[in-house]
XYZ file of C-alpha atoms in Angstrom:
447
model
C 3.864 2.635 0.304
C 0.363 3.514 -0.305
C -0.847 5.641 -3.578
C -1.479 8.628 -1.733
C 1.414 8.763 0.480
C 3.450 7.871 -2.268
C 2.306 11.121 -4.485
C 2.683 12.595 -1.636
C 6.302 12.449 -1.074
C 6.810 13.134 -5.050
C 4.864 16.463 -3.423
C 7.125 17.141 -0.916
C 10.097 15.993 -3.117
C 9.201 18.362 -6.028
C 12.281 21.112 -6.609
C 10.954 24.354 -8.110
C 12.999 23.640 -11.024
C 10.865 20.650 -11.645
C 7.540 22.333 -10.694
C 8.235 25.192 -13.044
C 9.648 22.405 -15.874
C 5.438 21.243 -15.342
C 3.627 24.082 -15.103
C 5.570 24.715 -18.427
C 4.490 21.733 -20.061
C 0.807 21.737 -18.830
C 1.354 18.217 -17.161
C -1.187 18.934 -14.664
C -4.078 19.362 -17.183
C -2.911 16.575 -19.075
C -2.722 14.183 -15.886
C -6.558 15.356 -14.835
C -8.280 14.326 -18.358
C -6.438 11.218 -18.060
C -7.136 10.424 -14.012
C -10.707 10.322 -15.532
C -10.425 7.144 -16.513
C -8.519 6.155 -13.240
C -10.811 3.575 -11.809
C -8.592 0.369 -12.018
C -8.235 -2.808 -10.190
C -4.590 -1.583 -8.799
C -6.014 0.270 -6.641
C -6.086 -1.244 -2.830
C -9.181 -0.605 -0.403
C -8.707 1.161 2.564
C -8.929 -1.927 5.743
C -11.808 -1.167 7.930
C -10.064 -3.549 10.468
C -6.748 -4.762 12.214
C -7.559 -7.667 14.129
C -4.971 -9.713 12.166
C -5.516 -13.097 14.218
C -9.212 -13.075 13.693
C -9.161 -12.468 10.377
C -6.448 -15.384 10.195
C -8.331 -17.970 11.766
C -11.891 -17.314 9.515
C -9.469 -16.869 6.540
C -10.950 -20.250 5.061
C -14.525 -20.045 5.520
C -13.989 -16.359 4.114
C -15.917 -15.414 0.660
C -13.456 -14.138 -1.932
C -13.938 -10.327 -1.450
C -13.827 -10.639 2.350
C -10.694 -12.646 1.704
C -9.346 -9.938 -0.546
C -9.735 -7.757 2.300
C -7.922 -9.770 5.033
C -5.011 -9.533 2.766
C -5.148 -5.757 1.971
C -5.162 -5.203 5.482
C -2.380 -7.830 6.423
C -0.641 -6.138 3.874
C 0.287 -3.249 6.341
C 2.513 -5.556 8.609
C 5.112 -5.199 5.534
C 8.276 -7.725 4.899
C 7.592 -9.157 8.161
C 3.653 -10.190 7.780
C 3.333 -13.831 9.481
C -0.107 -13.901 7.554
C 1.125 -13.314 3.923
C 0.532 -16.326 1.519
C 2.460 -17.523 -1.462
C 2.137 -16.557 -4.735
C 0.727 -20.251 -6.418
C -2.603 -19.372 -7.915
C -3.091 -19.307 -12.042
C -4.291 -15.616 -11.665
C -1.392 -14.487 -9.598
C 1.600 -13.262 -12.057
C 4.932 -12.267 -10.482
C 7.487 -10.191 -12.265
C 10.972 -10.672 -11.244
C 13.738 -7.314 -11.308
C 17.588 -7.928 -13.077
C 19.586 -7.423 -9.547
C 23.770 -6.711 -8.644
C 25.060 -9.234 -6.145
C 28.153 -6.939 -4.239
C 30.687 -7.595 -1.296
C 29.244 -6.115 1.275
C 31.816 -2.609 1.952
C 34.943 -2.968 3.814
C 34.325 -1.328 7.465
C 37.745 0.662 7.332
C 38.538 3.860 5.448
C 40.920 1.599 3.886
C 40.953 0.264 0.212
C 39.940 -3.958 1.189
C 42.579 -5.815 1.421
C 42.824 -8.997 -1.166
C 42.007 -11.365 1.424
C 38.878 -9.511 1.581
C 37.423 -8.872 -1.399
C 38.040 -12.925 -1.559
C 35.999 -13.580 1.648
C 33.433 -11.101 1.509
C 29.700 -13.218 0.577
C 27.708 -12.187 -2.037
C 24.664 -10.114 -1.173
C 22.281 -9.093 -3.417
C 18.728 -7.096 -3.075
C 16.182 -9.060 -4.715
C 12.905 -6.998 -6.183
C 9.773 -9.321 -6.863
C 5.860 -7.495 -8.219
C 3.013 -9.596 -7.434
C -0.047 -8.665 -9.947
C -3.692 -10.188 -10.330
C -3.338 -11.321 -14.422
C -5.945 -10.386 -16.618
C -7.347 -8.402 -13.911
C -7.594 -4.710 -15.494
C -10.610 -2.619 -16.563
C -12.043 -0.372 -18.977
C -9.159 -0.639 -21.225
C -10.761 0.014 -24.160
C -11.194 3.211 -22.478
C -7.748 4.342 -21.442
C -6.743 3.237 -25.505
C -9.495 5.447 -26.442
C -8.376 8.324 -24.363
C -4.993 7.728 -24.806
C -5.516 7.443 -29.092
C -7.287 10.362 -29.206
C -4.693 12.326 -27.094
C -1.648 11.087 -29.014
C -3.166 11.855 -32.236
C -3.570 8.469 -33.380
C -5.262 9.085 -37.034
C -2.045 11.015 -38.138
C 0.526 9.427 -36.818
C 2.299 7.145 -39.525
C 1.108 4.214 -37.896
C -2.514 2.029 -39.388
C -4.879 2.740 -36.729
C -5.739 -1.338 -35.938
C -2.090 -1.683 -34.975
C -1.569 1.731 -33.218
C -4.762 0.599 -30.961
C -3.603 -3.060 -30.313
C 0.047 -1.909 -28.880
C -1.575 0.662 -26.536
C -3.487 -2.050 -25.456
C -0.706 -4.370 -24.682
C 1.819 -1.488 -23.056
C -1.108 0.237 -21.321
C -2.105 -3.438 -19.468
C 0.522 -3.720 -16.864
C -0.869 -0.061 -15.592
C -4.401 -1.819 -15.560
C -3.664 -5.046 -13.365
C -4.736 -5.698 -10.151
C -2.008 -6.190 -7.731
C -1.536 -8.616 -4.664
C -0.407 -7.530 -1.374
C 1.091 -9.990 1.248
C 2.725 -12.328 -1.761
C 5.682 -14.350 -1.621
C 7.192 -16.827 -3.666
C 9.714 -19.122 -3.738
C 13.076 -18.940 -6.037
C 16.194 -20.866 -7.388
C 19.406 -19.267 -8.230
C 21.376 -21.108 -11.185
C 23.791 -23.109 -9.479
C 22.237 -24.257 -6.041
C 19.685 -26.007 -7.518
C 18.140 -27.523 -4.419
C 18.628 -24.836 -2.478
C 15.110 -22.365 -2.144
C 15.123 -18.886 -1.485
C 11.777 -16.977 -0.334
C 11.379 -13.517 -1.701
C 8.564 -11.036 -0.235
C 5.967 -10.727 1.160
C 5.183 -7.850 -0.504
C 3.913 -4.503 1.232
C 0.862 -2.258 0.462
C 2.008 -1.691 -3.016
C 2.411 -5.628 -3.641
C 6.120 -4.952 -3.880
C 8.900 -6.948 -2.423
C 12.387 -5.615 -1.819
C 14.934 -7.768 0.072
C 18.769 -8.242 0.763
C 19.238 -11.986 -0.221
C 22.518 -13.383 1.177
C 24.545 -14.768 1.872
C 24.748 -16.087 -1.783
C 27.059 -19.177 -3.160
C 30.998 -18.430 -3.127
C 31.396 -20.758 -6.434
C 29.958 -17.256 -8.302
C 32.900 -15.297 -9.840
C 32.835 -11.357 -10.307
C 31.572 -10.579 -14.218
C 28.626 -13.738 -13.656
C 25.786 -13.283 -15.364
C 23.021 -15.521 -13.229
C 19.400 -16.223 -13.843
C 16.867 -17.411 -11.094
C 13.645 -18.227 -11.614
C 10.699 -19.685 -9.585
C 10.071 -22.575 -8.241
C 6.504 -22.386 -10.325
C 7.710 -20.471 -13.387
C 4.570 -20.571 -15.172
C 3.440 -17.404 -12.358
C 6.149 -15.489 -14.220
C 5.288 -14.049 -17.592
C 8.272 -12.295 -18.361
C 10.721 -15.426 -16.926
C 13.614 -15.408 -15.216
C 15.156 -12.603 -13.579
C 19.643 -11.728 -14.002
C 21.613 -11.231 -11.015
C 24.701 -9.128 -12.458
C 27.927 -9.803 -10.046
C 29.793 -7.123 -9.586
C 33.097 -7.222 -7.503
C 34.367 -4.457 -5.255
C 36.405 -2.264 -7.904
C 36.801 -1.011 -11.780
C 34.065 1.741 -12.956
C 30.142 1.860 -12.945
C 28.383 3.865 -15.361
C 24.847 4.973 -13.985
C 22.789 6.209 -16.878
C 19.390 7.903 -17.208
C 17.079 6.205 -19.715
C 14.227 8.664 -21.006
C 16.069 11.433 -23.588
C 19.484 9.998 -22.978
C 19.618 6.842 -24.637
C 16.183 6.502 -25.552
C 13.441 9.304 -27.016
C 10.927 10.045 -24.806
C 10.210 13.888 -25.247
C 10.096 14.183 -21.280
C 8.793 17.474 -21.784
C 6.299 17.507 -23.492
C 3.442 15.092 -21.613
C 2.192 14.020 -25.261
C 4.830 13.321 -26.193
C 5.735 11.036 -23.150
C 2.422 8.855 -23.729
C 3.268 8.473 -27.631
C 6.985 7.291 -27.380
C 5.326 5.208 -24.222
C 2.268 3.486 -25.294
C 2.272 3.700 -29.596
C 5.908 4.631 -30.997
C 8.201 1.907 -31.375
C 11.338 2.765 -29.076
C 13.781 4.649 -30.766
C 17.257 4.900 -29.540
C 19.090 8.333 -29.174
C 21.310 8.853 -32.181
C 24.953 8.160 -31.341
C 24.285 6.590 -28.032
C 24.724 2.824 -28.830
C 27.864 3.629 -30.099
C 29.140 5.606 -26.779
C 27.922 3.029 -24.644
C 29.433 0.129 -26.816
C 32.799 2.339 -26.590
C 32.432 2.824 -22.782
C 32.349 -0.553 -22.365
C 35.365 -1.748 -24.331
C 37.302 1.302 -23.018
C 36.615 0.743 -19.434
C 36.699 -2.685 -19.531
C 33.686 -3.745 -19.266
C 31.935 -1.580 -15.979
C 29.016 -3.035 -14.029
C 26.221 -0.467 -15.680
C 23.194 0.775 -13.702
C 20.097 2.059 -16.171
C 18.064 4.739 -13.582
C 14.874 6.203 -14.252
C 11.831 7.864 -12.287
C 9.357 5.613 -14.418
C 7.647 3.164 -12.291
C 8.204 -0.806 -12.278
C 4.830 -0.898 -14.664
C 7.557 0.212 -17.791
C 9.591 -2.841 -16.573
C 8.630 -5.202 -19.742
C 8.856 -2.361 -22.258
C 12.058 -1.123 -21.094
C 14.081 -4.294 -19.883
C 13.602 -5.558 -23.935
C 14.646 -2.461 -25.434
C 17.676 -2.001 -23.281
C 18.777 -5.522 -24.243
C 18.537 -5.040 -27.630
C 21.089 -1.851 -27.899
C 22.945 -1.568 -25.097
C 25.324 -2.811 -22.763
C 23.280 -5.475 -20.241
C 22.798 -4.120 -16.822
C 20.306 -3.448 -13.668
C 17.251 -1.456 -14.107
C 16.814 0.991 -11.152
C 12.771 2.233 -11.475
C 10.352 3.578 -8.850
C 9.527 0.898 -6.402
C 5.732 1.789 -7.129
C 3.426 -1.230 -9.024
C 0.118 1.076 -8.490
C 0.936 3.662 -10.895
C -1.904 4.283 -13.898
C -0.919 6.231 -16.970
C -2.195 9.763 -15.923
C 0.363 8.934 -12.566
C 3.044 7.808 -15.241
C 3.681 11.237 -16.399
C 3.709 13.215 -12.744
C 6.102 9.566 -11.942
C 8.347 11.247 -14.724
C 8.671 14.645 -13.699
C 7.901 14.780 -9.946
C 10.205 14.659 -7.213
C 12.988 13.213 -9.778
C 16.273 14.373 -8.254
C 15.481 13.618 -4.804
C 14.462 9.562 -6.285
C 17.601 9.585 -8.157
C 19.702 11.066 -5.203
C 18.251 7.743 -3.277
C 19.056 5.196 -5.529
C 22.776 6.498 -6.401
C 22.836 6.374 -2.419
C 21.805 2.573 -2.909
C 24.722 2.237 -5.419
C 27.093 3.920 -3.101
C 25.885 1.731 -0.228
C 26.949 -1.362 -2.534
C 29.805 -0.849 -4.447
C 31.616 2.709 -2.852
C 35.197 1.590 -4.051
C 34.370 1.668 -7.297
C 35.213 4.943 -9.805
C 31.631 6.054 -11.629
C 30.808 7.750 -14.583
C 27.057 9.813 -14.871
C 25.619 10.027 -17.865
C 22.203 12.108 -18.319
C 20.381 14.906 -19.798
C 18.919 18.444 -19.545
C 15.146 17.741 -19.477
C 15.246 16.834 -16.277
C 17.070 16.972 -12.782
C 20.218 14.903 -14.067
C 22.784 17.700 -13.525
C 21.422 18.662 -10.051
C 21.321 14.643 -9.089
C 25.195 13.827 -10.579
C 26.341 16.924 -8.896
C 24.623 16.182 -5.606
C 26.021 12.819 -5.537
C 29.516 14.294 -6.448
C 29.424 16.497 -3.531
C 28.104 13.661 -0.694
C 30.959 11.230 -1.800
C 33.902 12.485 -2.510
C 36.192 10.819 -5.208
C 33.868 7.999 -6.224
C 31.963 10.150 -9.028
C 34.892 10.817 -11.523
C 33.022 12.010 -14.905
C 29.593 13.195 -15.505
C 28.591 13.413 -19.523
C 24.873 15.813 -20.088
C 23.058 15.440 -23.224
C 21.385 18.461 -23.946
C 18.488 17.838 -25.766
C 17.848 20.404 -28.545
C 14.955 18.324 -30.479
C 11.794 18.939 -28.610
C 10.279 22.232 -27.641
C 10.506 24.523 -24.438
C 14.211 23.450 -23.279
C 15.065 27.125 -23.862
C 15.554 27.677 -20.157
C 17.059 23.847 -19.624
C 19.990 24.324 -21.773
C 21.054 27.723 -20.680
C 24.780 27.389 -19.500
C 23.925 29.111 -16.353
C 21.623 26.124 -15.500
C 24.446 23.963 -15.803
C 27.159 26.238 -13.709
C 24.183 26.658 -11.009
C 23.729 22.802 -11.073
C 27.429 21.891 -10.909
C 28.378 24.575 -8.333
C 31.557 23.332 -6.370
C 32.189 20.750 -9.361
C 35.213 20.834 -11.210
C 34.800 22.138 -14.762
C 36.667 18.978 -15.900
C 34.171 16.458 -14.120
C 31.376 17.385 -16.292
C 30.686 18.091 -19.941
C 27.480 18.803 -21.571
C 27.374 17.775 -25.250
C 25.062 17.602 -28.390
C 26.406 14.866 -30.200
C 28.215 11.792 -28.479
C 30.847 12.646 -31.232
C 32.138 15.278 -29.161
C 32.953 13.271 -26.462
C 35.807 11.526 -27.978
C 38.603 13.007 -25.737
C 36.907 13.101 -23.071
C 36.203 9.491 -22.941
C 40.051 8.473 -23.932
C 40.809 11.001 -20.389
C 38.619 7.872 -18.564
C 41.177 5.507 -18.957
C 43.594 7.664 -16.759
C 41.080 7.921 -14.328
């Protein structure tokens, strides 16, 4: 989807809880200091042409930028462009998405019989970025901007090292991408066997149901594929998560659930982002380590509205202190920082809402616990979710989030009876410590 069309649905999508939530915060002035700076190489030219065949045919006696723009405007033909080229140059970089492989649903209203959930092919929807590397600019500039905003000089951090690590987060906002890519992959165990993932769209994004995959893969599998020319991926290989038909998912929010962000407060959201080292919310580790002995070890989803550019910041820290599982972010690769914080608190529920709908779509026999917070639209999400699909959301837990300023109006209990309208009172429970939780997560295994 292209930049503007893209902010333009986070327009449309916008609640008036979450444009009140930033006109609260002062987002928008925030964003426009930043979106000085927002001259980058991500950034795709309009076409000025669509004769695709012409274009096709001079493609090799083409200088670079006129090349450059026979594949912006190829771009447009999406998933199905006949004119896209692979991704095998040094300066292309691919990033590769943790994915769930599923059975695709049983047609009847009826639980699946054994025979089959035994059948049933794997499927799986593989998610591929295809970035120019080394290609952003005026970095120094954005680290300026963003030091100076942040408060650099008195945070408890030596300046030299505070300025090299917004360097290195802020670079994956900077990099050109590369429309009409694809590359070639290789799951672990059919060596031999290639799989082509993309091309990639207008936003140099790829997003594909892959299947059907081996039967010799067992529910619980944990399965890396990488590409066929790894040294175009520099974060490796990607983890396809199998997850069989039944048992519990837990779908959690990432920013001010299980890690601080300070969502509302927009400097705060660029410090924890692009200088603080990520801190984990206190308790949560513990929970989450619970959940999964308790429930016996659920397929877990990690959701947020931050776009794919957080992907190498977030995948690390997630692996570090929690349960492994798939990363669900915006499908967006164009974002810049200043677009990182209206990414965060724009059109959230209705993004959320989509991808629980993708969950749904993939595993619907399975029983599903929400965990969120107040900062944002979690309540309203979990409860909309509740209400589209009867029985298969059994427990929603809300942090509310008492230690950052202006969540006065968030933690009110009539938010939270407004948000979870036509909800029983036992689904949800909002809590302050994960301590408190304790019976409520023993009442899961019932469930």
């Amino acid at each position: 989807m292209e930049p503007f069309f893209q902010k333009a649905t986070q327009n449309i999508e916008e609640t008036p809880a979450e444009r009140a939530f930033r006109h609260a915060g002062k987002f928008q002035d925030v964003e426009s200091s930043l979106a000085a700076n927002n001259v980058t190489a991500s950034h795709v030219p309009a076409p000025t042409t669509r004769i695709y065949s012409l274009l096709h045919a001079l493609r090799s006696y083409l200088p670079p930028l006129s090349t450059q723009l026979f594949e912006n405007i190829s771009s447009y033909l999406g998933h199905r462009n006949p004119l896209a080229c692979p991704a095998r140059d040094p300066s292309d970089a691919v990033w590769l998405l943790d994915n769930t492989a599923y059975r695709p649903a049983h047609s009847s209203s009826s639980p699946p019989s054994e025979h089959h959930k035994v059948t049933q092919q794997w499927r799986a929807e593989f998610v591929a970025c295809y970035f120019a590397r080394d290609s952003g600019k005026d970095v120094s500039r954005w680290v300026a901007d963003i030091a100076d905003k942040v408060g650099l000089h008195d945070m408890d951090i030596p300046d030299e090292e505070g300025k090299k690590r917004i360097e290195e987060r802020v670079r994956p906002f900077l990099e050109g991408i590369r429309p009409a890519r694809w590359v070639d992959v290789v799951l672990c165990g059919e060596e031999g066997k290639v799989r082509r993932l993309g091309p990639g769209g207008r936003n140099a994004v790829s997003s594909q149901v892959v299947g059907p995959l081996g039967r010799q893969y067992e529910e619980g599998a944990v399965v890396q594929t990488g590409l066929v020319h790894p040294e175009l991926a520099p974060y490796g290989s990607m983890n396809t998560y199998f997850a069989g038909p039944e048992g519990w998912i837990v779908i959690s929010d990432i920013d001010d659930t299980i890690k601080i962000t300070q969502t509302p407060d927009p400097i705060g959201i660029l410090r924890t982002t692009f200088v603080s080292t990520p801190t984990t919310t206190t308790g949560m580790p513990s929970l989450y380590t619970t959940l999964n002995t308790l429930l016996s070890f659920p397929h877990w989803f990690y959701l947020s509205a931050s776009p794919y550019n957080l992907y190498p910041f977030l995948r690390p820290f997630l692996l570090a202190h929690y349960p492994p599982g798939t990363i669900l972010l915006r499908e967006t690769s164009w974002i810049t920082p200043s677009g990182l914080l209206q990414a965060l608190t724009q059109g959230v529920q209705a993004f959320k809402v989509s991808r629980m709908d993708r969950i749904h779509e993939w595993l619907p026999q399975r029983r599903v616990l929400c965990v969120g917070d107040s900062t944002q639209s979690d309540p309203e999400a979990y409860a909309e979710v509740y209400r589209k699909y009867p029985g298969w959301v059994r427990a929603v837990f809300i942090r509310k989030v008492l230690d950052v300023g202006g969540m006065e109006k968030k933690n009110l209990p009539e938010r939270f009876e407004k948000a979870f309208e036509g909800v029983p009172r036992s689904v949800w429970r909002v809590f302050e410590d994960p301590v408190e939780l304790g019976q409520a997560v023993e009442g899961l295994k019932t469930m």
